[in-house]
Short mmCIF file of C-alpha atoms in Angstrom, two decimals:
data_model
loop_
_atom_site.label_atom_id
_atom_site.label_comp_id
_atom_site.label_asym_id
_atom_site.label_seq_id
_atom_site.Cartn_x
_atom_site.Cartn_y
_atom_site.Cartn_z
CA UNK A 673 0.74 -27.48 1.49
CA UNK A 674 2.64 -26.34 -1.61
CA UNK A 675 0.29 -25.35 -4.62
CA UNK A 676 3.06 -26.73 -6.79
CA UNK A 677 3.66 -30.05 -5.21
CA UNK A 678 4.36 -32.48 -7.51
CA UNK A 679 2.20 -34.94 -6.15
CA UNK A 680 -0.32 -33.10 -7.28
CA UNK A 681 -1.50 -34.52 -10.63
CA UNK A 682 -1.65 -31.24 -13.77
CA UNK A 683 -5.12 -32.24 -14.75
CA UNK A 684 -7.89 -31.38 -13.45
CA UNK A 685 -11.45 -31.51 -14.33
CA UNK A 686 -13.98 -29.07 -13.88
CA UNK A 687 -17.25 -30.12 -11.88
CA UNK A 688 -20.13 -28.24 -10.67
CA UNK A 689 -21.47 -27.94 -6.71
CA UNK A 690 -22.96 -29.19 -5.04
CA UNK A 691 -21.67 -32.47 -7.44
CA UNK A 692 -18.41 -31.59 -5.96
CA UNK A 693 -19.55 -32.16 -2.43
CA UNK A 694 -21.55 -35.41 -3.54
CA UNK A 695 -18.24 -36.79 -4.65
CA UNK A 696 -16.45 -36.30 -1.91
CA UNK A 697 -18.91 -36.83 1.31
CA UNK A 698 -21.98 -38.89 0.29
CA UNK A 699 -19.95 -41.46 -2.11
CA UNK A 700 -20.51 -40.20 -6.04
CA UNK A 701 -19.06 -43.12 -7.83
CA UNK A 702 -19.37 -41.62 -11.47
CA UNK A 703 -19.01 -38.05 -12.87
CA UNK A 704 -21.94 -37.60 -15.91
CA UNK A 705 -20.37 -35.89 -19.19
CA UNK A 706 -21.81 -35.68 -22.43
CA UNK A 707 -18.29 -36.63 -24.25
CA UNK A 708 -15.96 -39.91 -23.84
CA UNK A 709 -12.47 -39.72 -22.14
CA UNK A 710 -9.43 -41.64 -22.52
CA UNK A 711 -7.73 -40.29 -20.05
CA UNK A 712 -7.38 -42.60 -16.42
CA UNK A 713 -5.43 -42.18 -13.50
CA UNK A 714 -5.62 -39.53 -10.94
CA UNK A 715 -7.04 -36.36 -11.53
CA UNK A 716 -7.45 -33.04 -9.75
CA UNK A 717 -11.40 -32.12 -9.66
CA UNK A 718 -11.70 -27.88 -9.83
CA UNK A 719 -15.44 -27.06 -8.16
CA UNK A 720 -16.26 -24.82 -10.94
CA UNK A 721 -17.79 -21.18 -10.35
CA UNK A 722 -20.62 -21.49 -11.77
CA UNK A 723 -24.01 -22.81 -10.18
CA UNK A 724 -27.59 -21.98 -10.74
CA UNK A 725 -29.98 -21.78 -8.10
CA UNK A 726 -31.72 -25.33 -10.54
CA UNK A 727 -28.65 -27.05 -10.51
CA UNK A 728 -28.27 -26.40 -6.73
CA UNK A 729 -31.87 -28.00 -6.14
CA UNK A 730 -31.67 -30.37 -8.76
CA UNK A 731 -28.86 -31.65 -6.65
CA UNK A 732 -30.58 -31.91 -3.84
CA UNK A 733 -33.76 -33.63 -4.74
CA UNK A 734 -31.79 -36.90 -6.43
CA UNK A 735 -29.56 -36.80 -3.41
CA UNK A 736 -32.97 -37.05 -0.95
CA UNK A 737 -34.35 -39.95 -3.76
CA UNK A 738 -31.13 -41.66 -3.60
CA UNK A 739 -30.77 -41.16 0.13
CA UNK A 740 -34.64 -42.73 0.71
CA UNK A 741 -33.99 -46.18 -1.37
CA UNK A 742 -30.00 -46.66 0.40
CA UNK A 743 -28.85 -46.38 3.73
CA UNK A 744 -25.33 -46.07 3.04
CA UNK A 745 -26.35 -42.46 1.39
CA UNK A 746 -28.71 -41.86 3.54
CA UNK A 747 -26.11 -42.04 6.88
CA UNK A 748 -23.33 -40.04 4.97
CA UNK A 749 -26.06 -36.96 3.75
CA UNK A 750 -27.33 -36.99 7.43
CA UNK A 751 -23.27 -36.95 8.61
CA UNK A 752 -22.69 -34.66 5.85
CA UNK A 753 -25.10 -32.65 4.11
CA UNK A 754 -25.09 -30.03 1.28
CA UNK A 755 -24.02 -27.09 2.47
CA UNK A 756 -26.28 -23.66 1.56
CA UNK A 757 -26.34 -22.25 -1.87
CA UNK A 758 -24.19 -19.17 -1.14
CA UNK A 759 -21.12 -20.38 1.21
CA UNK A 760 -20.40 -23.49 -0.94
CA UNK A 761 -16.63 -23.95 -2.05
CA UNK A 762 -16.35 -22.75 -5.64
CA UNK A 763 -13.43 -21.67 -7.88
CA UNK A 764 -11.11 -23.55 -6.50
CA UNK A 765 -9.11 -27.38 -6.81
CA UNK A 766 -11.09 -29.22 -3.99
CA UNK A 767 -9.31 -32.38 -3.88
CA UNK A 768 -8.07 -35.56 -6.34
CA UNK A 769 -10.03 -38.94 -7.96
CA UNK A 770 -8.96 -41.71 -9.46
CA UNK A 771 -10.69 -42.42 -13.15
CA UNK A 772 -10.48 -45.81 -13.58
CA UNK A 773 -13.04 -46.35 -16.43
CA UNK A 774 -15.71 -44.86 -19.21
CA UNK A 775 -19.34 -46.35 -19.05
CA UNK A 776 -22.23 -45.91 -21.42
CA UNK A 777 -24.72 -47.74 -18.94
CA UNK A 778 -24.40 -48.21 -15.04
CA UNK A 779 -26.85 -49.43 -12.04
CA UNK A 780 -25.85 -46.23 -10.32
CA UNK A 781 -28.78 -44.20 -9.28
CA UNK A 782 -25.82 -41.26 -9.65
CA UNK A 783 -25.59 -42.56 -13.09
CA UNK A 784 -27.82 -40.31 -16.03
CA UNK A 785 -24.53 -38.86 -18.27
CA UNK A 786 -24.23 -39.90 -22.20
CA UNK A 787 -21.06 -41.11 -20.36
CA UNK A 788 -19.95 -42.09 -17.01
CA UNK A 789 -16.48 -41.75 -15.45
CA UNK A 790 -16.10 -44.24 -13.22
CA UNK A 791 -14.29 -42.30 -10.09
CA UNK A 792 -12.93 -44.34 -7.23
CA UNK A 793 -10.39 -42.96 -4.57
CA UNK A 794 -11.81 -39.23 -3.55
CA UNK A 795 -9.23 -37.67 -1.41
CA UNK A 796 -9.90 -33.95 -0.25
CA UNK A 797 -6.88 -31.18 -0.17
CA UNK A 798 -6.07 -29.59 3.62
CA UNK A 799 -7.21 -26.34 1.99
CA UNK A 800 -8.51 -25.42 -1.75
CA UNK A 801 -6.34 -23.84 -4.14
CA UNK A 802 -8.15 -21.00 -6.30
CA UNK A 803 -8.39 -21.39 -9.56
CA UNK A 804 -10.25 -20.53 -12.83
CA UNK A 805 -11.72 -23.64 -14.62
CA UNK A 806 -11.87 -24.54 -18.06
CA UNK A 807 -13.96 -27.37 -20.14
CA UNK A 808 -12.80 -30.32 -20.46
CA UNK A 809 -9.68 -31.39 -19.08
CA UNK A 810 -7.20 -28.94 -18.19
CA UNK A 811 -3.80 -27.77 -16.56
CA UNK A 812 -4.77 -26.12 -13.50
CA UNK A 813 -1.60 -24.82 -12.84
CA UNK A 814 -1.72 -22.12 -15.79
CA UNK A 815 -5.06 -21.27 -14.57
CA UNK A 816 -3.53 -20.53 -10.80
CA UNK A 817 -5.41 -16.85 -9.14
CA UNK A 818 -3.44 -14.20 -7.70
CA UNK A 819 -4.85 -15.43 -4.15
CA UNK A 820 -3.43 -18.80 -4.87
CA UNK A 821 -0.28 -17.50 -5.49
CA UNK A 822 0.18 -15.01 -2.92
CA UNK A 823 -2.79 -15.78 -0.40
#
């Protein structure tokens, strides 16, 4: 796969693992930001670099609390569960969403953001493209590593 296909949307989002993961195996319907968006349409989401060991575990216990009250999460975390702290994918454009809306207030038990993006369409790359984040929204192509380029 070309890094500069042009199917490939130029925004991306950064997002932290093991959220990353959540969005794309066990069905993560809404990414949790403390800001408002206008932006919809597809997106690229970057699994950001950083991670604390909290976040990492934090992770973990509402995806066993969500996985005890619904089966649906509970099949996909046993069919695909968080991988280890250390070999996680980080750095790097994982994959694509749609954003299809901005909520203040959702039944989601993956819901506890100021804001929700409502994400619907998760569609993983063959292979990640490294990449240095940013906040907010951002053109991931100007951000591009050397082992992106030439790896």
């Amino acid at each position: 796969m070309s890094i500069f296909m042009p199917d490939l949307p130029q925004l991306a989002l950064s997002v932290r693992q093991p959220w990353v993961h959540c969005i794309y195996y066990l069905g993560k319907p809404v990414e949790n930001r403390d800001w408002n968006t206008q932006i919809r349409g597809t997106v690229c989401i970057h699994a950001s670099k950083g991670m604390t060991r909290a976040e990492y575990y934090e992770c973990r216990m509402l995806v066993s609390n969500i996985a005890a009250e619904d089966a649906d999460t509970r099949a996909k975390a046993i069919q695909h569960p968080i991988p280890p702290l250390q070999p996680i994918q980080r750095g790097a454009i994982i994959g694509t969403v749609d954003i299809v809306d901005v909520v203040r207030r959702s039944d989601s038990r993956w819901f506890f953001g100021r804001y929700g993006f409502v994400l619907e369409n998760p569609r993983l790359l063959e292979k990640p493209i490294p990449c240095k984040g940013a906040l907010g929204f951002f053109n991931w192509r100007a951000k591009l590593t050397a082992e992106a380029c030439h790896g």
